[in-house]
Coordinates of C-alpha atoms in Angstrom, one line a residue:
Chain A
M104 CA 192.5 95.5 245.6
K105 CA 195.4 97.9 245.8
Y106 CA 195.4 100.4 243.0
L107 CA 198.0 99.3 240.5
E108 CA 200.8 101.8 240.2
Y109 CA 202.3 102.2 236.8
E110 CA 204.5 104.6 234.8
F111 CA 202.3 106.5 232.4
D112 CA 203.6 108.9 229.8
P113 CA 205.3 111.8 231.5
F114 CA 203.0 114.1 229.5
F115 CA 199.4 113.6 228.5
T116 CA 196.4 115.8 227.9
W117 CA 192.9 115.3 228.9
V118 CA 190.2 116.7 226.6
N119 CA 186.5 116.5 227.0
R120 CA 184.5 119.3 225.5
P121 CA 180.8 118.4 225.5
K122 CA 178.3 119.2 228.1
I123 CA 176.6 116.0 229.1
M124 CA 173.0 115.7 230.1
Y125 CA 171.2 112.6 231.3
G126 CA 167.5 111.8 231.8
P127 CA 164.6 109.7 230.6
G128 CA 162.6 112.1 228.3
L129 CA 165.5 114.5 228.1
R130 CA 164.7 115.1 224.4
S131 CA 162.1 117.7 225.5
E132 CA 165.1 120.0 226.3
I133 CA 166.5 120.0 222.8
G134 CA 164.7 123.2 221.7
F135 CA 165.8 125.2 224.8
E136 CA 169.4 124.0 224.7
L137 CA 169.9 124.5 220.9
N138 CA 168.3 127.9 221.2
Q139 CA 170.8 128.8 223.9
L140 CA 173.6 127.8 221.5
G141 CA 172.1 130.1 218.8
G142 CA 170.3 127.4 216.7
T143 CA 166.9 128.2 215.2
R144 CA 166.3 125.6 212.5
A145 CA 167.5 122.1 213.1
L146 CA 168.4 119.4 210.7
V147 CA 167.8 116.0 212.2
V148 CA 170.4 113.5 211.0
T149 CA 169.4 109.9 211.5
D150 CA 168.8 106.6 209.6
K151 CA 165.9 104.9 208.0
G152 CA 165.8 102.1 210.7
L153 CA 165.2 104.8 213.4
V154 CA 162.6 106.5 211.2
N155 CA 160.7 103.2 210.7
A156 CA 161.0 102.3 214.4
G157 CA 159.5 105.7 215.4
V158 CA 162.5 106.8 217.3
A159 CA 163.3 109.7 215.0
K160 CA 159.7 110.9 215.5
M161 CA 160.1 110.9 219.2
V162 CA 162.8 113.5 218.7
T163 CA 161.1 115.5 215.9
D164 CA 158.0 115.7 218.0
A165 CA 160.0 117.0 220.9
I166 CA 161.6 119.7 218.6
E167 CA 158.2 120.7 217.2
A168 CA 156.7 120.9 220.7
S169 CA 159.5 123.0 222.1
G170 CA 158.4 126.3 220.6
D171 CA 162.1 127.3 220.7
L172 CA 163.3 125.6 217.5
E173 CA 162.0 124.9 214.0
L174 CA 162.5 121.5 212.3
A175 CA 164.3 122.3 209.1
G176 CA 164.3 118.7 207.8
V177 CA 165.2 115.1 208.4
F178 CA 168.1 113.5 206.7
D179 CA 167.7 109.8 207.1
E180 CA 170.1 108.4 204.5
V181 CA 172.9 107.4 206.8
M182 CA 173.8 103.7 206.4
Q183 CA 176.2 101.4 208.4
D184 CA 179.4 103.4 208.7
A185 CA 179.8 107.1 208.0
R186 CA 180.4 107.3 204.2
I187 CA 181.8 110.2 202.3
G188 CA 179.1 110.3 199.6
I189 CA 176.3 110.3 202.1
I190 CA 178.1 112.9 204.3
N191 CA 178.3 115.1 201.1
K192 CA 174.6 114.6 200.5
G193 CA 173.8 115.5 204.1
A194 CA 175.7 118.8 203.8
A195 CA 173.9 119.6 200.6
F196 CA 170.5 118.9 202.3
Y197 CA 171.5 121.0 205.3
R198 CA 172.0 124.0 203.0
E199 CA 168.9 123.2 200.9
C200 CA 166.6 123.2 203.9
K201 CA 168.3 126.3 205.4
A202 CA 169.2 124.6 208.6
D203 CA 171.6 126.4 211.1
C204 CA 172.1 123.5 213.6
I205 CA 172.2 119.7 213.8
V206 CA 170.4 117.2 216.0
A207 CA 172.0 113.8 215.5
V208 CA 169.8 110.8 216.5
G209 CA 171.4 107.4 216.1
G210 CA 174.4 105.2 216.7
G211 CA 178.0 105.8 215.8
S212 CA 177.5 106.0 212.0
V213 CA 174.8 108.7 212.4
M214 CA 176.8 110.7 215.0
D215 CA 180.0 110.5 213.0
S216 CA 178.2 111.5 209.8
A217 CA 176.7 114.5 211.6
K218 CA 180.2 115.5 212.8
A219 CA 181.5 115.4 209.2
I220 CA 178.5 117.3 207.8
N221 CA 179.1 120.0 210.4
I222 CA 182.7 120.3 209.3
L223 CA 181.7 120.7 205.7
I224 CA 179.1 123.4 206.6
D225 CA 181.6 125.4 208.6
A226 CA 184.2 125.1 205.8
E227 CA 181.7 126.0 203.1
A228 CA 182.9 122.8 201.3
D229 CA 181.0 120.1 199.4
D230 CA 183.3 117.1 199.6
F231 CA 184.5 115.4 202.8
G232 CA 187.1 113.3 200.9
P233 CA 190.0 115.7 201.2
F234 CA 189.2 116.3 204.8
A235 CA 189.1 112.6 205.7
A236 CA 192.5 112.1 203.9
Q237 CA 194.2 114.6 206.3
L238 CA 193.2 112.5 209.3
G239 CA 193.8 115.4 211.8
L240 CA 191.9 118.6 211.1
Y241 CA 193.5 120.9 213.7
D242 CA 195.1 123.6 211.7
G243 CA 192.7 126.6 211.7
A244 CA 189.9 124.5 213.4
R245 CA 187.3 126.6 215.1
Q246 CA 183.9 126.1 216.9
L247 CA 181.4 124.6 214.5
P248 CA 177.7 125.4 214.1
P249 CA 175.4 124.2 217.1
H250 CA 175.1 120.5 217.4
I251 CA 173.4 118.1 219.8
A252 CA 173.8 114.4 219.7
L253 CA 171.3 111.9 221.1
P254 CA 172.7 108.3 221.0
T255 CA 170.3 105.5 220.4
T256 CA 172.8 102.8 221.0
A257 CA 175.1 102.4 224.0
G258 CA 178.4 101.5 222.4
T259 CA 180.4 104.0 220.4
G260 CA 180.5 107.0 222.7
C261 CA 180.6 109.1 219.6
E262 CA 178.5 111.8 221.3
V263 CA 181.6 112.8 223.2
T264 CA 184.6 111.7 221.0
Y265 CA 186.4 114.4 219.0
A266 CA 187.0 112.1 216.1
M267 CA 185.0 110.2 213.6
V268 CA 185.6 106.9 211.7
V269 CA 184.8 107.3 208.0
L270 CA 184.6 104.4 205.5
D271 CA 186.8 104.9 202.5
E272 CA 184.6 102.8 200.1
E273 CA 187.2 103.0 197.3
N274 CA 190.0 101.5 199.3
H275 CA 187.8 99.4 201.7
A276 CA 189.5 101.1 204.7
K277 CA 188.2 102.9 207.7
L278 CA 189.9 106.2 208.4
G279 CA 189.9 107.9 211.8
V280 CA 189.6 111.6 211.4
A281 CA 190.0 114.0 214.4
H282 CA 188.8 117.6 214.8
P283 CA 188.8 119.4 218.1
F284 CA 185.3 120.8 217.8
C285 CA 183.6 118.0 215.8
N286 CA 181.8 116.4 218.7
A287 CA 178.4 117.6 219.8
D288 CA 178.2 120.7 221.9
I289 CA 175.8 118.7 224.1
A290 CA 175.5 115.0 224.5
M291 CA 171.9 114.2 225.5
L292 CA 171.6 110.8 227.0
D293 CA 167.9 109.9 226.9
P294 CA 167.5 106.1 227.6
E295 CA 163.9 106.2 226.4
L296 CA 165.3 106.4 222.8
M297 CA 166.9 103.0 223.3
V298 CA 164.0 100.8 224.3
K299 CA 163.3 99.8 220.7
L300 CA 166.9 98.7 220.0
P301 CA 166.9 95.0 219.1
P302 CA 168.7 92.7 221.5
K303 CA 171.4 91.7 219.0
I304 CA 172.4 95.3 218.4
T305 CA 172.1 96.1 222.1
A306 CA 174.5 93.2 222.6
F307 CA 177.2 94.1 220.2
T308 CA 177.1 97.8 220.7
G309 CA 177.5 97.1 224.4
I310 CA 180.6 95.0 223.7
D311 CA 181.9 97.9 221.7
A312 CA 181.6 100.0 224.9
L313 CA 183.4 97.3 226.8
T314 CA 186.1 97.2 224.2
H315 CA 186.7 100.9 224.4
A316 CA 186.9 100.6 228.2
I317 CA 189.3 97.7 228.2
E318 CA 191.5 99.0 225.5
G319 CA 191.5 102.5 227.0
A320 CA 192.6 101.1 230.4
T321 CA 195.3 99.0 228.9
A322 CA 196.7 100.9 225.9
L323 CA 200.3 102.1 225.9
T324 CA 198.9 105.6 226.3
R325 CA 196.7 104.8 229.3
E326 CA 196.6 107.4 232.0
P327 CA 194.8 107.8 235.4
I328 CA 191.9 110.0 234.3
A329 CA 191.0 107.6 231.5
D330 CA 191.4 104.7 233.9
A331 CA 188.8 106.2 236.2
M332 CA 186.3 106.4 233.3
C333 CA 187.1 103.1 231.7
L334 CA 187.2 101.0 234.8
H335 CA 183.8 102.3 235.9
A336 CA 182.5 101.7 232.4
I337 CA 183.6 98.1 232.7
R338 CA 181.7 97.7 236.0
L339 CA 178.5 99.1 234.4
V340 CA 178.7 97.0 231.2
C341 CA 179.3 93.7 233.2
K342 CA 176.3 94.4 235.4
F343 CA 173.8 96.0 233.0
L344 CA 174.5 94.7 229.5
P345 CA 172.9 91.3 230.1
L346 CA 169.9 93.0 231.7
A347 CA 169.5 95.5 228.8
V348 CA 169.6 92.6 226.3
K349 CA 167.0 90.5 228.3
E350 CA 164.8 93.4 229.2
P351 CA 164.8 96.0 226.4
D352 CA 162.3 98.2 228.2
N353 CA 164.4 98.4 231.4
I354 CA 165.1 102.1 231.4
S355 CA 167.5 101.8 234.3
A356 CA 169.6 99.2 232.5
R357 CA 169.5 101.3 229.3
G358 CA 170.5 104.4 231.3
H359 CA 173.4 102.6 232.9
M360 CA 174.6 101.3 229.5
L361 CA 174.4 104.9 228.1
M362 CA 176.6 106.0 230.9
A363 CA 179.0 103.2 230.4
S364 CA 179.3 104.0 226.7
N365 CA 179.7 107.7 227.5
L366 CA 182.4 107.1 230.1
A367 CA 184.3 104.6 227.9
G368 CA 184.0 107.2 225.0
M369 CA 185.6 109.9 227.1
G370 CA 188.3 107.4 228.3
F371 CA 189.4 105.9 225.0
I372 CA 189.4 109.1 223.0
N373 CA 192.0 110.4 225.3
A374 CA 193.9 107.1 226.1
L375 CA 193.3 105.7 222.6
T376 CA 192.8 102.0 221.9
G377 CA 194.8 99.1 220.4
G378 CA 194.8 95.8 218.7
V379 CA 191.1 95.1 219.0
H380 CA 190.2 98.3 217.1
A381 CA 193.0 97.8 214.6
T382 CA 191.8 94.3 213.7
A383 CA 188.1 95.3 213.8
H384 CA 188.5 98.3 211.6
A385 CA 190.1 96.1 208.9
L386 CA 187.3 93.6 209.2
G387 CA 184.7 96.4 208.8
G388 CA 186.5 97.9 205.9
I389 CA 187.0 94.6 203.9
Y390 CA 184.1 92.4 205.1
G391 CA 181.6 95.0 206.2
I392 CA 181.3 93.5 209.7
P393 CA 179.6 95.9 212.0
H394 CA 182.2 97.5 214.3
G395 CA 180.7 96.3 217.6
L396 CA 180.4 92.7 216.3
A397 CA 184.0 92.7 215.0
N398 CA 185.2 94.1 218.3
S399 CA 183.2 91.4 220.1
I400 CA 184.9 88.6 218.1
M401 CA 188.4 90.0 218.4
L402 CA 188.3 91.3 222.0
P403 CA 189.0 88.0 223.9
W404 CA 191.8 87.0 221.5
V405 CA 193.6 90.3 221.7
M406 CA 193.2 90.4 225.5
E407 CA 194.7 86.9 225.7
F408 CA 197.6 87.9 223.4
N409 CA 198.3 91.1 225.3
S410 CA 198.0 89.5 228.8
E411 CA 200.5 86.8 227.9
E412 CA 203.2 89.4 227.8
D413 CA 202.0 91.8 230.5
P414 CA 199.3 90.2 232.7
E415 CA 199.5 93.0 235.4
R416 CA 198.0 95.4 232.9
F417 CA 194.8 93.4 233.2
V418 CA 194.5 93.1 236.9
M419 CA 192.5 96.4 237.3
V420 CA 190.3 95.3 234.4
A421 CA 189.6 92.0 236.2
D422 CA 188.9 93.8 239.4
A423 CA 186.4 96.1 237.7
M424 CA 184.7 92.9 236.3
G425 CA 184.2 91.7 239.8
I426 CA 186.9 89.1 239.8
D427 CA 188.6 88.4 243.1
T428 CA 192.2 89.5 242.5
K429 CA 193.5 89.3 246.1
D430 CA 196.7 87.3 246.5
K431 CA 196.4 85.8 243.0
D432 CA 199.0 85.5 240.3
P433 CA 198.4 88.3 237.7
A434 CA 198.6 85.7 234.9
D435 CA 195.7 83.7 236.5
V436 CA 193.7 86.9 237.0
A437 CA 194.2 88.0 233.4
K438 CA 193.0 84.5 232.2
E439 CA 189.9 84.9 234.4
A440 CA 189.3 88.3 232.8
V441 CA 189.5 86.9 229.3
Q442 CA 187.2 84.0 230.3
A443 CA 184.7 86.5 231.9
V444 CA 184.6 88.4 228.5
R445 CA 184.0 85.1 226.7
D446 CA 181.2 84.2 229.1
L447 CA 179.6 87.6 228.7
I448 CA 179.6 87.4 224.9
K449 CA 178.1 83.9 225.2
E450 CA 175.4 85.1 227.7
I451 CA 174.2 87.9 225.4
G452 CA 174.1 85.6 222.4
L453 CA 176.8 86.9 220.1
T454 CA 178.8 84.9 217.6
E455 CA 182.4 84.2 218.5
T456 CA 183.7 83.4 215.1
L457 CA 184.7 85.2 211.9
R458 CA 183.5 82.2 210.0
D459 CA 180.0 83.6 210.1
F460 CA 181.1 86.5 207.9
N461 CA 182.9 84.4 205.3
V462 CA 186.3 85.4 206.4
P463 CA 188.6 82.8 204.8
A464 CA 190.5 80.5 207.0
E465 CA 193.6 80.3 204.8
R466 CA 196.5 82.4 205.7
E467 CA 197.3 83.4 202.1
Q468 CA 193.8 84.9 201.7
L469 CA 194.2 87.1 204.8
T470 CA 197.1 89.2 203.5
A471 CA 195.1 92.3 202.6
L472 CA 193.2 92.2 205.9
V473 CA 196.4 91.8 207.9
E474 CA 198.1 94.7 206.0
L475 CA 195.2 96.9 206.7
A476 CA 195.1 96.1 210.4
Y477 CA 198.9 96.5 210.7
S478 CA 198.7 100.0 209.3
D479 CA 195.6 101.0 211.3
S480 CA 196.0 104.2 213.4
Q481 CA 195.3 102.4 216.6
A482 CA 197.8 99.6 216.2
P483 CA 200.8 101.5 217.6
Y484 CA 199.0 102.0 220.9
N485 CA 198.5 98.3 221.6
P486 CA 200.4 97.3 224.7
R487 CA 202.2 94.4 223.0
E488 CA 203.9 94.9 219.6
L489 CA 201.5 93.9 216.9
T490 CA 203.6 92.3 214.2
E491 CA 202.0 91.1 210.9
D492 CA 202.6 87.5 212.1
A493 CA 200.8 88.3 215.4
I494 CA 197.8 89.8 213.5
F495 CA 197.7 86.7 211.2
D496 CA 197.6 84.5 214.3
L497 CA 194.9 86.6 216.0
Y498 CA 192.6 86.4 212.9
L499 CA 193.2 82.7 212.4
K500 CA 192.2 82.1 216.1
A501 CA 189.1 84.1 215.6
I502 CA 188.0 82.2 212.5
Chain B
M91 CA 217.0 124.6 218.1
E92 CA 217.7 122.2 220.9
Y93 CA 219.4 119.4 218.9
W94 CA 220.8 121.1 215.8
K95 CA 223.5 123.7 215.2
N96 CA 222.1 124.9 211.9
E97 CA 219.3 124.2 209.4
N98 CA 221.5 122.0 207.2
E99 CA 222.3 119.4 209.9
P100 CA 218.9 117.8 210.4
I101 CA 218.3 117.6 206.6
E102 CA 221.7 115.9 206.1
M103 CA 220.8 113.3 208.7
F104 CA 217.2 112.7 207.4
V105 CA 218.3 112.4 203.8
K106 CA 221.0 109.9 204.8
M107 CA 218.4 108.0 206.8
F108 CA 216.1 107.7 203.9
E109 CA 218.9 106.5 201.6
K110 CA 219.5 103.8 204.1
I111 CA 215.7 103.0 204.5
Y112 CA 215.5 102.6 200.7
E113 CA 218.2 99.9 200.8
D114 CA 216.4 98.0 203.6
P115 CA 214.5 95.0 202.1
E116 CA 211.9 95.1 204.9
L117 CA 211.2 98.8 204.8
A118 CA 211.5 99.7 201.1
P119 CA 208.4 97.9 199.9
G120 CA 206.3 99.8 202.4
F121 CA 207.5 103.1 201.1
K122 CA 206.8 102.1 197.5
K123 CA 203.2 101.5 198.5
V124 CA 202.9 105.0 199.8
N125 CA 203.2 106.2 196.1
Q126 CA 203.3 109.9 196.9
L127 CA 205.5 113.0 196.6
I128 CA 205.9 114.2 200.2
L129 CA 207.5 117.3 201.6
F130 CA 208.8 117.3 205.1
D131 CA 208.7 121.0 205.9
Y132 CA 210.8 122.2 208.8
T133 CA 211.2 125.7 207.4
Q134 CA 210.1 127.3 210.7
D135 CA 213.8 126.6 211.6
G136 CA 215.4 128.0 208.5
P137 CA 214.3 128.7 204.9
N138 CA 216.1 125.6 203.5
C139 CA 215.2 123.3 206.4
C140 CA 213.1 120.8 204.4
F141 CA 213.5 117.7 202.3
Y142 CA 211.2 115.5 200.1
I143 CA 210.7 111.9 199.3
D144 CA 209.2 110.7 196.1
T145 CA 207.9 107.2 196.2
R146 CA 205.8 107.3 193.0
A147 CA 205.8 104.8 190.2
G148 CA 207.7 102.2 192.2
E149 CA 210.8 104.4 192.6
L150 CA 212.3 105.7 195.8
K151 CA 213.9 109.1 195.8
V152 CA 215.0 111.5 198.5
G153 CA 216.5 115.0 198.2
P154 CA 217.1 118.1 200.2
G155 CA 215.0 121.3 199.7
K156 CA 211.7 121.5 198.0
P157 CA 210.7 119.2 195.1
G158 CA 210.2 120.6 191.6
E159 CA 206.5 120.0 191.6
D160 CA 203.7 120.4 194.1
P161 CA 203.8 117.6 196.8
A162 CA 200.6 115.6 197.5
L163 CA 201.4 115.8 201.2
V164 CA 203.2 118.4 203.4
M165 CA 204.1 117.5 206.9
S166 CA 205.2 120.7 208.8
L167 CA 206.9 120.6 212.1
S168 CA 210.0 121.8 213.8
A169 CA 213.4 120.2 213.2
D170 CA 213.6 119.3 216.8
D171 CA 210.2 117.6 216.7
A172 CA 211.3 115.9 213.5
H173 CA 214.2 114.5 215.5
R174 CA 211.9 113.2 218.2
S175 CA 209.5 111.8 215.6
W176 CA 212.2 109.9 213.6
S177 CA 213.6 108.7 217.0
N178 CA 210.1 107.2 217.7
K179 CA 209.8 109.3 220.8
M180 CA 206.8 111.3 219.8
N181 CA 203.1 110.4 220.0
A182 CA 201.9 111.4 216.6
V183 CA 198.2 111.7 217.6
M184 CA 199.2 114.0 220.5
A185 CA 201.5 116.0 218.2
I186 CA 198.8 116.6 215.6
T187 CA 196.2 117.6 218.3
R188 CA 198.7 120.1 219.8
K189 CA 199.5 121.4 216.3
K190 CA 203.1 120.4 216.6
I191 CA 202.6 118.5 213.4
K192 CA 200.6 120.1 210.6
V193 CA 199.3 117.9 207.9
K194 CA 198.3 119.2 204.4
G195 CA 197.1 116.7 201.9
S196 CA 196.4 113.0 202.1
A197 CA 198.2 111.3 205.0
T198 CA 196.6 107.9 204.6
G199 CA 199.6 106.4 202.8
L200 CA 202.2 107.6 205.3
L201 CA 200.0 106.4 208.2
K202 CA 200.6 102.9 206.9
L203 CA 204.2 103.3 207.8
A204 CA 203.6 104.2 211.5
P205 CA 204.2 100.7 212.7
Q206 CA 207.6 100.8 211.0
L207 CA 208.8 103.7 213.1
K208 CA 210.6 101.4 215.6
K209 CA 212.8 100.0 212.8
I210 CA 213.2 103.4 211.2
A211 CA 214.5 104.8 214.6
V212 CA 217.1 102.1 214.7
I213 CA 218.4 103.2 211.3
Y214 CA 218.2 106.8 212.3
N215 CA 220.2 106.2 215.5
G216 CA 222.8 104.4 213.4
I217 CA 223.1 107.4 211.1
L218 CA 223.5 109.8 214.1
K219 CA 226.2 107.5 215.5
E220 CA 228.1 107.3 212.2
S221 CA 227.9 111.1 212.0
G222 CA 229.4 111.6 215.4
K223 CA 226.1 112.9 216.9
E224 CA 225.6 110.2 219.6
N225 CA 225.0 113.0 222.0
I226 CA 221.5 113.7 220.6
I227 CA 220.3 110.1 220.4
L228 CA 217.1 109.9 222.4

């Protein structure tokens, strides 16, 4: 297809700080790399699921075998979503075990918690609450202590994003908090760490990556560098996600999905997202629905809503999905793209309805959810105006 | 300053804008929910170039200068960027990352009003027009 020309903002910036390394077995390089950054005693931040599955041990063994780095401790209390209380405990544990660097091993919740812990360590502070409330931590920001991230899911792209999403448990809301140096100094993509990931989590985290890529390529703030990243991420997800779900041990499929997640992460953190994220954050905050799963349910509905007004925006997305776009009406192409997403979600066995999470089907009971989505930090970047009525309708369709 | 002749001009416009916002049946309830004392600090363009809004306890107040007590949130930027921002011509995320807007305190309440910026800009442009400042409408 002909590359779609469009007017992007006359000014945009592209930021991507981390060094990215890829390779099966790459964890053996953690010691050397952290040592180069000045780290000597590493705190591994992870969760109990990864400890029980033996994935955390694959990393701690690599650290201990390196000879370059001591293992100061393992903090495995991270739960679904980065939570302020747990972040505070993690920072206290970092100090208690006299760590001087972090190795994050996990999905988005772990990697975001590690970012927040590192901010607390640098600021010599105990409570992340006031930091989270500021949303942007740019004033006086400086390089943080050494930090390597090894993602164990291919979805969030948190290893490269300079922001974190923190659950405000008191207000049942998710807060996006940005800091220019919070992402890892090195993102280590080791697909061997992913082979134990269950198919369902592989599936919905993969759709999270697809959502980042589609929203990054269609947001109001889209730009050509993010397009390059996001469109290739779409190609990779469409080809390799079904394979990674069917064949968990397939290192090639896992590796390609890690790349897709990474590329989409770099894309969306610069181009931002839109309505899928706004509605999914609210679902996570109020109903505790895992982020990838909430994205998966909302993605086709929001795509459909956006493409009704501006189908051309979805032509490049469709092309990246492998849909023939030549000489076709953009509206038809956009419909095919939405259908392709629905087919993919079905193929990998994910639910398509919010009913499974007890989200009420009555409009009156959705008010708090709608208000939260309407005020989400990503809502203003949706390509079509998201009114409260539009959000109501999107949720009702998804139930 | 690119848009303003002196430090009083922007504050006069912004205070008038908030007086109008508080009369708006669609916008006022959202501001009540913010429930905060907020200082908009443009003092980099003059020592008196600032104003505050107080939306605590269900009331809606606005005034020039600094409030009598410590604000829960201070938004610091230039008066020109404030003009761009109230005109809905500024990408807030970009502005924060480039330190054009500095945030001190909890911004979660104010964030909830981001989707209203389009309506606020209409009111703001109306105020500029009434005040004979059409030339700076963006």
